Each structure stands twice: as C-alpha cells, then as structure tokens.
mmCIF file of C-alpha atoms and ligand atoms in Angstrom:
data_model
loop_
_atom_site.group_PDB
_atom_site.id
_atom_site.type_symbol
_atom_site.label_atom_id
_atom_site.label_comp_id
_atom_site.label_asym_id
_atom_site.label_seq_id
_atom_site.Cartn_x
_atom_site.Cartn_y
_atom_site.Cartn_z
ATOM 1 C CA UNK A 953 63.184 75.338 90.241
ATOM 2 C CA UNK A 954 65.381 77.420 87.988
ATOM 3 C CA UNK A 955 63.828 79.814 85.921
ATOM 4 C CA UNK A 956 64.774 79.072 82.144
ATOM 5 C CA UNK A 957 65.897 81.521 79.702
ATOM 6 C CA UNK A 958 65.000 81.350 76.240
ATOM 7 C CA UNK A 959 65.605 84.623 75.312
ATOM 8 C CA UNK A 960 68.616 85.570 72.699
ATOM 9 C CA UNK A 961 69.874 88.245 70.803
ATOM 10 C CA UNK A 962 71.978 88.933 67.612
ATOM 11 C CA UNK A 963 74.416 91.924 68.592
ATOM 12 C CA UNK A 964 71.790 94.812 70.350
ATOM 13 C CA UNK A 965 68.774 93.091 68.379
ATOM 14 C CA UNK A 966 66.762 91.319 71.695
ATOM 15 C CA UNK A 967 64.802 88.504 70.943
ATOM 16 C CA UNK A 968 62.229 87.940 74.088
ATOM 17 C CA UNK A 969 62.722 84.218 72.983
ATOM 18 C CA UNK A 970 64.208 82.208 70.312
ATOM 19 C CA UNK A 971 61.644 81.117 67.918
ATOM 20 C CA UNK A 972 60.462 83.254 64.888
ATOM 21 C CA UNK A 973 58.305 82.718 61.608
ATOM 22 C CA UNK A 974 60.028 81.902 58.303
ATOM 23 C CA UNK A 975 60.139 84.085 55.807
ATOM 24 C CA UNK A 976 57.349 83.044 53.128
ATOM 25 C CA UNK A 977 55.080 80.887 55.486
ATOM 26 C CA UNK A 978 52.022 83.050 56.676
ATOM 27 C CA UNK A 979 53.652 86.785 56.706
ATOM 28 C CA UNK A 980 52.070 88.308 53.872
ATOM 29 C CA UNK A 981 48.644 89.902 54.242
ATOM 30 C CA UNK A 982 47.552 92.228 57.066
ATOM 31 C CA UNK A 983 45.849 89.682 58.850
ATOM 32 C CA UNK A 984 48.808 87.328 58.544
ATOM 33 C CA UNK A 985 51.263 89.802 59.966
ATOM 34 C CA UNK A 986 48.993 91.363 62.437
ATOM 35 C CA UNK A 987 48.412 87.541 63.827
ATOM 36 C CA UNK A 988 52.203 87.405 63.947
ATOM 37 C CA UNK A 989 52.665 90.609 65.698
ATOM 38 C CA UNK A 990 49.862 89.374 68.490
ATOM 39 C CA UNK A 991 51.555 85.882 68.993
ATOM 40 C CA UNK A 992 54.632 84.434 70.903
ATOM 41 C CA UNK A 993 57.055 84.458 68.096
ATOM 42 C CA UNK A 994 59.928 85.733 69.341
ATOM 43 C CA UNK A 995 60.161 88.183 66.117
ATOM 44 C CA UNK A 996 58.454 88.855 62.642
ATOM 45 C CA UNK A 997 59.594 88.410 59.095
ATOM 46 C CA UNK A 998 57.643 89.368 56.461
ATOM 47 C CA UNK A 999 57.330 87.949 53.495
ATOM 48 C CA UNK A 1000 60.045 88.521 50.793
ATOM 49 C CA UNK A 1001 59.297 91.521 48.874
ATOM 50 C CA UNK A 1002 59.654 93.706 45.447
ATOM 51 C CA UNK A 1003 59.625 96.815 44.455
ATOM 52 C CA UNK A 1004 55.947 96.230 42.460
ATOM 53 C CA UNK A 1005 53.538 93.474 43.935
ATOM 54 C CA UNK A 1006 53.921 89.835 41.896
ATOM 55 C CA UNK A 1007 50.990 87.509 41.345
ATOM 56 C CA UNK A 1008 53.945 84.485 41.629
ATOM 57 C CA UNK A 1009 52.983 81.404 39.802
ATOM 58 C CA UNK A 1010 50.322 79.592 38.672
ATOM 59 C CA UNK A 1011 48.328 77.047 40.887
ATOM 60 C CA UNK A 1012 48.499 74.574 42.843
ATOM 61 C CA UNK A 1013 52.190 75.821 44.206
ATOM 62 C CA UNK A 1014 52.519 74.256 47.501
ATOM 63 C CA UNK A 1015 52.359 71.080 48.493
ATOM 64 C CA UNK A 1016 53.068 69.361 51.620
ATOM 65 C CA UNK A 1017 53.536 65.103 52.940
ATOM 66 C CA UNK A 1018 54.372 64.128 56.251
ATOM 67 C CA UNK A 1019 58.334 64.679 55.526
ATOM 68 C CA UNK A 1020 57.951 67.745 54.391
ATOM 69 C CA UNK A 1021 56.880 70.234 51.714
ATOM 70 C CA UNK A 1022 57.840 71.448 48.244
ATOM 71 C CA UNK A 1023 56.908 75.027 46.784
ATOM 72 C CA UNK A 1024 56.756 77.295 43.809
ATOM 73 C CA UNK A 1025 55.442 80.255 44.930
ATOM 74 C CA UNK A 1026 57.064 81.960 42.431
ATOM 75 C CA UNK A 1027 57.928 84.928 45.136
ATOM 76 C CA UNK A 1028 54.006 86.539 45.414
ATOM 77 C CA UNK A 1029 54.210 89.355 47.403
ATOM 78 C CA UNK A 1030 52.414 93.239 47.683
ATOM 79 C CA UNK A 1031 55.357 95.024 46.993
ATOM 80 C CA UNK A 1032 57.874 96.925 49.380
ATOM 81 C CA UNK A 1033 55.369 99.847 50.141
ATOM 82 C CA UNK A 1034 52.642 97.797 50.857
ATOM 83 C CA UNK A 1035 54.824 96.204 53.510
ATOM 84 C CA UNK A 1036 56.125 99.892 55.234
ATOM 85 C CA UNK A 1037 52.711 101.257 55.402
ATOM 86 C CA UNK A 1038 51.352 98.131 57.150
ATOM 87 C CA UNK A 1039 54.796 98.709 59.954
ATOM 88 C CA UNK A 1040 54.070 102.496 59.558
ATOM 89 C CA UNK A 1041 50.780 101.246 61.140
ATOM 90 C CA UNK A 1042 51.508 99.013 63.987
ATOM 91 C CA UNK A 1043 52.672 99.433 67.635
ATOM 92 C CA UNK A 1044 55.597 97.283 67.594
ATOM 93 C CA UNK A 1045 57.145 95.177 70.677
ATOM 94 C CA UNK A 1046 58.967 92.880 68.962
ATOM 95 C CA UNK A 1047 62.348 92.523 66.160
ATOM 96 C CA UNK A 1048 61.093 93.283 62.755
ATOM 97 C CA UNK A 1049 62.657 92.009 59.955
ATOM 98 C CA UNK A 1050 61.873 93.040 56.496
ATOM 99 C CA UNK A 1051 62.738 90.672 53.911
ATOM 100 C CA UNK A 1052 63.856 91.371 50.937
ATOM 101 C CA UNK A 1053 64.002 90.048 47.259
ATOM 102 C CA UNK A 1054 64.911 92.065 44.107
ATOM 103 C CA UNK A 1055 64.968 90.233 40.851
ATOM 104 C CA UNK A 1056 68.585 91.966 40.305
ATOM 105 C CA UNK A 1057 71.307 93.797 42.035
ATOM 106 C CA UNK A 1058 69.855 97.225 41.006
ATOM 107 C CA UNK A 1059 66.572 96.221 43.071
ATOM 108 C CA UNK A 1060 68.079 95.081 45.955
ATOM 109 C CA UNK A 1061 69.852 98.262 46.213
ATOM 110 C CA UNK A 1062 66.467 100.261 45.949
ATOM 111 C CA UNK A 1063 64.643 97.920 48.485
ATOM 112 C CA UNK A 1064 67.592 98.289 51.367
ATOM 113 C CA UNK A 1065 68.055 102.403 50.901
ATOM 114 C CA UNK A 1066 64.126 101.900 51.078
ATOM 115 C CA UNK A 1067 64.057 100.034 53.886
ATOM 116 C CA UNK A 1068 66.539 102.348 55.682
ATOM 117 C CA UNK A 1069 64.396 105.097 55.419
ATOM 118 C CA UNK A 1070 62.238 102.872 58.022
ATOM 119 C CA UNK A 1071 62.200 103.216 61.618
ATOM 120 C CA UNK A 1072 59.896 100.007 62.214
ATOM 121 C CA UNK A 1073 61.943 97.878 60.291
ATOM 122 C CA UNK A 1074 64.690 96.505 63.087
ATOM 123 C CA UNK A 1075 66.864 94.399 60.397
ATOM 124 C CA UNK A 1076 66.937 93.889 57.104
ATOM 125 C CA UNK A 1077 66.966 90.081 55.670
ATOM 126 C CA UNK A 1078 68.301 90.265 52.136
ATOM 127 C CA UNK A 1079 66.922 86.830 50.777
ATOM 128 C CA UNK A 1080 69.709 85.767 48.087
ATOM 129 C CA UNK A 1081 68.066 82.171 47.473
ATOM 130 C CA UNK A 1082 65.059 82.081 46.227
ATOM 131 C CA UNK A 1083 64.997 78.832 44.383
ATOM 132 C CA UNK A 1084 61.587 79.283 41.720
ATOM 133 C CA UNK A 1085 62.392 82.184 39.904
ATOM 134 C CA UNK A 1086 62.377 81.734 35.990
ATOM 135 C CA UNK A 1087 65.883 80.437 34.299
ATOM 136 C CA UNK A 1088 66.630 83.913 33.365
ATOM 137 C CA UNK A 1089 66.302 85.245 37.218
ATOM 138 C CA UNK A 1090 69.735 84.049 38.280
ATOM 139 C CA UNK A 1091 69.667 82.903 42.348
ATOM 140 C CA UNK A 1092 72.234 85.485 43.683
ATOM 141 C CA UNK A 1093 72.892 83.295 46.673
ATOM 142 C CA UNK A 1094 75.559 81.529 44.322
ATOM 143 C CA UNK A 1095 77.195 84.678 43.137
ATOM 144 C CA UNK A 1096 76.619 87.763 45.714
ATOM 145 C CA UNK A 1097 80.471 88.515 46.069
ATOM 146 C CA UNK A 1098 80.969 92.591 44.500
ATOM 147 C CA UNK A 1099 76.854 92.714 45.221
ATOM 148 C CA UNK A 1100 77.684 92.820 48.698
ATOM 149 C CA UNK A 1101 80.287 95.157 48.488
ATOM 150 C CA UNK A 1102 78.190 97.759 47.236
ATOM 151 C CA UNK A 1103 75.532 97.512 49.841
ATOM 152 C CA UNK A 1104 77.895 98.356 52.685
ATOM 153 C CA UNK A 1105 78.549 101.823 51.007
ATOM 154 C CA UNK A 1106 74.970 103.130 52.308
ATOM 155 C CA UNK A 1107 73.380 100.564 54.017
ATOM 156 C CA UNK A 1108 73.199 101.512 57.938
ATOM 157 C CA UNK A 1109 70.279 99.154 58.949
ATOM 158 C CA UNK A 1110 71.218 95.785 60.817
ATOM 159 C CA UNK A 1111 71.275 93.167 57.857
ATOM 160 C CA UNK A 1112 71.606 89.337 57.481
ATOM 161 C CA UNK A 1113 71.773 87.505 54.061
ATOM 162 C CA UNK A 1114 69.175 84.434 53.945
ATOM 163 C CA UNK A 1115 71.502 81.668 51.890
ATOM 164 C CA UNK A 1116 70.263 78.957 49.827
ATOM 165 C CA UNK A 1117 71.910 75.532 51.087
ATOM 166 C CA UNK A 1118 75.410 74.612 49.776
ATOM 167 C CA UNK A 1119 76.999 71.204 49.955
ATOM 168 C CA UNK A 1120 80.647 71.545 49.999
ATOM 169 C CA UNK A 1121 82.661 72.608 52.702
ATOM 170 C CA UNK A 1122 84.863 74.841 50.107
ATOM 171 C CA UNK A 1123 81.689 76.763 49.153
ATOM 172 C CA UNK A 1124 80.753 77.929 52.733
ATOM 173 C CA UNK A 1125 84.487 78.415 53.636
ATOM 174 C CA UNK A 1126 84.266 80.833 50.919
ATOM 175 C CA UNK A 1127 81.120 82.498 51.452
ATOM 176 C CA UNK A 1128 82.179 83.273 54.923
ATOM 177 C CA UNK A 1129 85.507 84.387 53.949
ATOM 178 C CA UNK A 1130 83.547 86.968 52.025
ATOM 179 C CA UNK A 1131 81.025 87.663 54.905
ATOM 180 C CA UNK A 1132 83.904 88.518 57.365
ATOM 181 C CA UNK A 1133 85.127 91.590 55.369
ATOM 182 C CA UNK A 1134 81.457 93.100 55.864
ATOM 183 C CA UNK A 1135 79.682 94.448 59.290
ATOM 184 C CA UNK A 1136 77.232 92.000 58.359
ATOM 185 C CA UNK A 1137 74.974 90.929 61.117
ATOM 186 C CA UNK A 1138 74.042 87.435 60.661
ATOM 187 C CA UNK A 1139 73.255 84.708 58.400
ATOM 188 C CA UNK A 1140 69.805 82.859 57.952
ATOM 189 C CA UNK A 1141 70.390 79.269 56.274
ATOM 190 C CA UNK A 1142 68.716 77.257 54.920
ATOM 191 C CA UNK A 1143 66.434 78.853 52.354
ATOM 192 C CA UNK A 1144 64.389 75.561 50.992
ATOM 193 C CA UNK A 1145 66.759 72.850 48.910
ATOM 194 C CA UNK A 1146 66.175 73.907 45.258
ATOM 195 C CA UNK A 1147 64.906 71.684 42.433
ATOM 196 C CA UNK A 1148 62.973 68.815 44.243
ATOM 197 C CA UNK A 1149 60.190 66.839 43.018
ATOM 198 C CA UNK A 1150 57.900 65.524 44.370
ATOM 199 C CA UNK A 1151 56.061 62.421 43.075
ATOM 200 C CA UNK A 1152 52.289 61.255 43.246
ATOM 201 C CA UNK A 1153 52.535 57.484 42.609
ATOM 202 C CA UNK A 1154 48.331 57.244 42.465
ATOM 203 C CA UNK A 1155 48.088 60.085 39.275
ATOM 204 C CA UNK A 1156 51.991 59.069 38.320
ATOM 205 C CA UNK A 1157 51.922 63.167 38.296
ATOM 206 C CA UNK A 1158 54.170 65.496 39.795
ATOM 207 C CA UNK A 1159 52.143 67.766 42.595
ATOM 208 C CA UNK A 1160 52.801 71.899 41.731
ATOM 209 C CA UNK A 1161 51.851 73.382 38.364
ATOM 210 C CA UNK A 1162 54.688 75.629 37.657
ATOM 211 C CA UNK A 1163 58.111 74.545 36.314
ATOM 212 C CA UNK A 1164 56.619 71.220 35.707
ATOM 213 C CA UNK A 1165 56.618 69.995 39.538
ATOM 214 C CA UNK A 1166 59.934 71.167 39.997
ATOM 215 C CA UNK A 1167 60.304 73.830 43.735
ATOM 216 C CA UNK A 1168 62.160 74.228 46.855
ATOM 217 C CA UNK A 1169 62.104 71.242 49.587
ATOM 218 C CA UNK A 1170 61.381 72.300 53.221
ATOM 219 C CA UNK A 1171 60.540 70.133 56.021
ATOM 220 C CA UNK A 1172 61.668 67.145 58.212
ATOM 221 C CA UNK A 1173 63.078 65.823 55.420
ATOM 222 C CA UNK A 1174 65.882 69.036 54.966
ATOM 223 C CA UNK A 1175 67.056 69.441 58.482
ATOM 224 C CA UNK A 1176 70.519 67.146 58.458
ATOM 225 C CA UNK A 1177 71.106 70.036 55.538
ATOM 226 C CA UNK A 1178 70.357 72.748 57.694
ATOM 227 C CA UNK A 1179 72.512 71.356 60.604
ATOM 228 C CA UNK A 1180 75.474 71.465 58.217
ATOM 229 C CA UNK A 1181 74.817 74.443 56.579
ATOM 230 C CA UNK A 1182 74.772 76.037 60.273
ATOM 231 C CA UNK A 1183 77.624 74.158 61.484
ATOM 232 C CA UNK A 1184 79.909 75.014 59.254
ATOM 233 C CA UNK A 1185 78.766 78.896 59.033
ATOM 234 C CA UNK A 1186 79.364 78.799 62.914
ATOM 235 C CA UNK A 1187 83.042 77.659 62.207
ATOM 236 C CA UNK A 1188 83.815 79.690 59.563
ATOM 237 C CA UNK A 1189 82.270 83.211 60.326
ATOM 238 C CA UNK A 1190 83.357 85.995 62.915
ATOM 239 C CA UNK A 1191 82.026 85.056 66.177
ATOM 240 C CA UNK A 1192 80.024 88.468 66.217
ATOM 241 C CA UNK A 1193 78.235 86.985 63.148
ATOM 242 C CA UNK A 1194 74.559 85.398 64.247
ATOM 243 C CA UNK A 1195 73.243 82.338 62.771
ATOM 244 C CA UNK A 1196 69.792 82.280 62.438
ATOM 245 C CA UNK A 1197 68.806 78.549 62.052
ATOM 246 C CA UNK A 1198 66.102 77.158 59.255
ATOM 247 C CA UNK A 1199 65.054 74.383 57.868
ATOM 248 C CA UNK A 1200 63.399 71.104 59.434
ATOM 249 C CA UNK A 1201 62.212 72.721 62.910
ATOM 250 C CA UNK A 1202 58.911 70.361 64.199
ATOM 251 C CA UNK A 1203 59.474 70.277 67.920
ATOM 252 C CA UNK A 1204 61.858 71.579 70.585
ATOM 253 C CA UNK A 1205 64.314 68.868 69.891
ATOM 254 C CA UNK A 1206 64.784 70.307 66.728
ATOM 255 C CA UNK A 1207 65.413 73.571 67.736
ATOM 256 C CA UNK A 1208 67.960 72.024 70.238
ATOM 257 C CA UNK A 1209 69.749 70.815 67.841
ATOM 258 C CA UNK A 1210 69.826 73.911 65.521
ATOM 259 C CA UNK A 1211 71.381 75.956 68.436
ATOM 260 C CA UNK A 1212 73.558 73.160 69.411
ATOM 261 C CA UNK A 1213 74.948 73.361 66.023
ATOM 262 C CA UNK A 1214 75.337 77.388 66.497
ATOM 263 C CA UNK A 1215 71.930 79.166 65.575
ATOM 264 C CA UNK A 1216 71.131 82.146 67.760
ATOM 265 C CA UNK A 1217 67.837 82.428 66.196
ATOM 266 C CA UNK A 1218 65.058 79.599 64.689
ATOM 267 C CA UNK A 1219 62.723 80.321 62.294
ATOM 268 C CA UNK A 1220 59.608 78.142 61.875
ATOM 269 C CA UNK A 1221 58.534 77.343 58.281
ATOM 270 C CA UNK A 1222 56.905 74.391 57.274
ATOM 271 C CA UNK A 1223 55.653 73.438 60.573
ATOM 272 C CA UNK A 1224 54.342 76.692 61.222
ATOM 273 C CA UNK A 1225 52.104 76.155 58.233
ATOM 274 C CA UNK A 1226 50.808 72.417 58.876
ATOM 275 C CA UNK A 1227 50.015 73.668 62.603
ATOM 276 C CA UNK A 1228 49.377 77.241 62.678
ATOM 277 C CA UNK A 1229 50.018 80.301 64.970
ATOM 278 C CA UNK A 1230 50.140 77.748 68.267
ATOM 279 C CA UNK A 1231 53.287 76.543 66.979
ATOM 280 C CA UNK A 1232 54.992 78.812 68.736
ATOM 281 C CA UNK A 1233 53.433 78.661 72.225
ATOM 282 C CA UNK A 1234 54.077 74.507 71.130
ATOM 283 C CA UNK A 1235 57.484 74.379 70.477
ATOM 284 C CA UNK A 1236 58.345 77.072 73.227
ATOM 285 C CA UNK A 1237 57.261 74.406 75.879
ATOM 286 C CA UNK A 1238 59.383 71.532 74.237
ATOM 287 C CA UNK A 1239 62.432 73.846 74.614
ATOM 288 C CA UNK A 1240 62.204 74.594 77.889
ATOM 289 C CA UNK A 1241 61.209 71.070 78.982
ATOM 290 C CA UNK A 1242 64.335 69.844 76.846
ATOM 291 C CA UNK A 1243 66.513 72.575 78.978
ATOM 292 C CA UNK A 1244 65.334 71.554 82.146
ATOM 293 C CA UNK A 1245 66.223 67.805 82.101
ATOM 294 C CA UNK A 1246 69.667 69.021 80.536
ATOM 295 C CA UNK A 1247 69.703 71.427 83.828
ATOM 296 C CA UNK A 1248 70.672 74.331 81.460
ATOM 297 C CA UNK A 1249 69.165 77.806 82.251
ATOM 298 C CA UNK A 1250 69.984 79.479 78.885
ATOM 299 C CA UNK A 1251 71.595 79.039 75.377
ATOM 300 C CA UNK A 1252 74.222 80.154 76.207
ATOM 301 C CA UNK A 1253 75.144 76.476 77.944
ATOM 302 C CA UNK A 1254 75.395 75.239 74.439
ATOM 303 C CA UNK A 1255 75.374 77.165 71.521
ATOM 304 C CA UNK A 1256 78.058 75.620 69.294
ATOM 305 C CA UNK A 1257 78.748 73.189 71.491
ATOM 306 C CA UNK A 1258 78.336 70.297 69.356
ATOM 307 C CA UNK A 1259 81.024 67.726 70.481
ATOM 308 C CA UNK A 1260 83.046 65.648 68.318
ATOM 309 C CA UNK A 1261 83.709 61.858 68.831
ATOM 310 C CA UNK A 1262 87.389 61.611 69.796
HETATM 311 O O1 RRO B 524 58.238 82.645 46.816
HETATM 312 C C1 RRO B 524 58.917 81.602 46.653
HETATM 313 O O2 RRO B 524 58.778 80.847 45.678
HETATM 314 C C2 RRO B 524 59.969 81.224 47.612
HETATM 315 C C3 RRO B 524 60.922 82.090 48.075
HETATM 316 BR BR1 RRO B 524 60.944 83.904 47.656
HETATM 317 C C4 RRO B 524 61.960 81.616 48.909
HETATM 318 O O3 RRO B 524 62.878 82.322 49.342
HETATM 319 N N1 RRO B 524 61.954 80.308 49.230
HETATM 320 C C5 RRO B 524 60.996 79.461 48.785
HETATM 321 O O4 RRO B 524 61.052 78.253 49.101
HETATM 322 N N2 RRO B 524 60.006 79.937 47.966
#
C-alpha cells in the first residue's frame, strides 16, 4: 500500500502533520502546554496573551451542546513572559506559535518586538478577533488596515493574523487586498462567530455569566462559516499566503473538507476540548483512512481543489 502523507508546511515552517490545537482550548498552563508539546499535534499554539496576566471574566464562561459551544472567556491568560519562560524551558520538536492579543495597537506592537526577541517561538499568530472583550475594547479584526502597516517596519518573525469571520464577499476581497501588500505568512480563520446566545429552555436562562449570555460560537454548528471564510481567503490572497483552517473540525471528514477548501493547516478547538489530547491521534486516523479510499498520497492532491458545478 502507499504510504500517506499528512505532513504540510506554510513557506519553510514544517508541520510533521496537519492537525494543531486552537488557540484558547487547553494551551494555557504548564501542564496544558507541556501535554501539547508530548502529543501528536502537528504544532502548538498557546493561548492568546498580554502584556500583564488577566483573570478574564466572571463564571460560568464556557458552555458547550452537542452542536457546538459558546464562550466568554474574557481573554484569561498569564501574560507574555509567563509564556517565554515556559518555551525558554522546553526542548522543542515541533512549530511554535505564540499567540498574541493586545487590548490596543500600542500592545500588539510590544508583544511582537517581544516575541521576536524569542528563538522558541517559530511564528507569531496575531489574534485580531477576539469577540468578548468589553464595548470599549474595539475587535481590531474589523479595522487592522495602517495597524498592519506598522508591524512590518520591525517585525522579522514568521506571522499570520487569526481573523474573526466575515460574511460578505466585499469584506474578505478587501482584507486580502490589504494582506497582499505585506510578507505576511498566513491567515488563521475562523476565530469563534461573535455575539451568540445560547438558550436554556428548562431555566428560560441564558448559559455564561458575563455580557449577559452573550460569547463567541464554535463548533459543528460554525463550520459552513469557516469553509467560506477559507474559500474565499484561498481565492483572494497570494498563493504564498497559508490558510490555516478553524472552526467546526470533529472528524477527518472535516478536516477534508477544510483543506479541500484551501487550508494548509487545521486547528482543533472545540472538539479538542469535549474529547481531549486523543483527538489528535483520532482525527489523524480518519484523515488518512479518508485519503486512502480517495487513493491520494498527500494534500497536495487537493488543496483548493474544490470543484464547481458547471
Ligand atoms: O478569551 C476569549 O474570550 C476568547 C478569545 Br481571546 C478568542 O480569540 N476567541 C474566543 O472565542 N474567546
């Protein structure tokens, strides 16, 4: 039989295979991380991160049904240092990504020189879609344009922007046309769908404390958004540009369909927290199994492949 190859790669960044961790979803304590760093993900991302630690919101935050899940984290986190030391630490063998969150432009700019100044970190994910901040904390997926300029005058660190999801084909068209000016190196989307709620019909109650029930969506239940958001990305960006695909993953049809679609990279969130570390190991298996019966030996067979109907 042919041997299958699930590996992939976003320009020199080697991934031994396709399927990483979410940013958010059991990446931010030691023991957390270190699990990562021991398991068959094909890379790490830590959590998001600050400058100074953040308690994030009140209890309960997260909440998950079999669709999917909806969260207000509220962006808890050990701050930036916290997050070097623990690399500073650890043998590593696979890509690293630190992501990062500042609550303004000024921040951001702090957290990528600082993250420069690291030789674990491999890339940096700039996380510009955080959807439960307070009012006032404007999400600076929706307006990153002169932002990004900026960056590019000091930032020498592979980076990717995680995007929240958009839903009109002028507002990716433009995002990208933005994107393409930059040596950016790829694009994570989808951050979770903003402003859900979630309702319990038994306590006729929403389900998280903060913002009065209001979070992000992630799950099942997001995926047709993700597609999209990827699909169109893959259209409209430099083909040097990765996609790394989120939002939906639960088996190894899933992630099929993410790389059909254009993704380079998947990154498990929601599923990875209902099932745990195995997930991996899991949804490796379904991927290969998929490949086989399609009598593909790589991604490369189909990345953005995804036909039209004439
Ligand atoms: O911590 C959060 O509330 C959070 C973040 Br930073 C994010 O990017 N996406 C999300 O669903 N929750």
């Amino acid at each position: 039989m042919k041997k299958i190859d699930i590996s992939s790669n976003i320009n020199e960044i080697k991934f031994p295979l396709c399927i990483m961790n979410a940013s958010g979803v059991l990446c931010s304590t030691e023991r957390e991380l270190s699990n990562l760093l021991d398991s068959n993900s094909g890379g790490v991302v830590t959590k998001s991160c600050t400058y100074k630690p953040r308690k994030g919101n009140d209890l309960p935050r997260y909440f998950e049904w079999d669709g999917g899940s909806i969260n207000s984290m509220g962006l808890p986190n050990f701050g930036i240092k916290f997050y070097l030391d623990f690399l500073e630490k650890k043998k590593i063998n696979k890509p690293i990504f630190l992501s990062i969150s500042g609550c303004s432009s000024e921040e951001n700019y702090f957290l990528i020189q600082k993250a420069n100044e690291s030789s674990k970190v491999t890339a940096i994910e700039l996380n510009l879609s955080c959807p439960n901040l307070l009012e006032k904390e404007d999400m600076l997926g929706y307006k990153f344009h002169k932002f990004i300029e900026n960056i590019f005058k000091f930032n020498k660190k592979p980076l990717g922007i995680k995007f929240p999801p958009y839903f009109q084909d002028i507002h990716i068209k433009n995002v990208a046309f933005i994107l393409n000016q930059f040596p950016i190196f790829f694009v994570t989307c989808i951050n979770s769908l903003p402003n859900g709620l979630f309702v319990d019909i038994d306590k006729e109650s929403v389900v998280i404390q903060p913002k009065k029930g209001f979070g992000g969506i992630g799950g099942s239940i997001i995926k047709p958004f993700a597609l999209a958001n990827i699909h169109k990305f893959y259209t409209y960006l430099r083909k040097d540009i990765s996609i790394i695909g989120c939002g939906g993953i639960s088996s190894g049809r899933d992630i099929f369909e993410h790389i059909l679609c254009g993704a380079s990279v998947v990154q498990i969130g929601t599923q990875f927290m209902k099932e745990g570390i195995s997930v991996f190991e899991r949804l490796e298996k379904e991927l290969i199994f998929i490949l086989e019966k399609k009598n593909y030996s790589s991604l490369n067979n189909f990345r953005g492949k995804l036909k039209n109907i004439q």
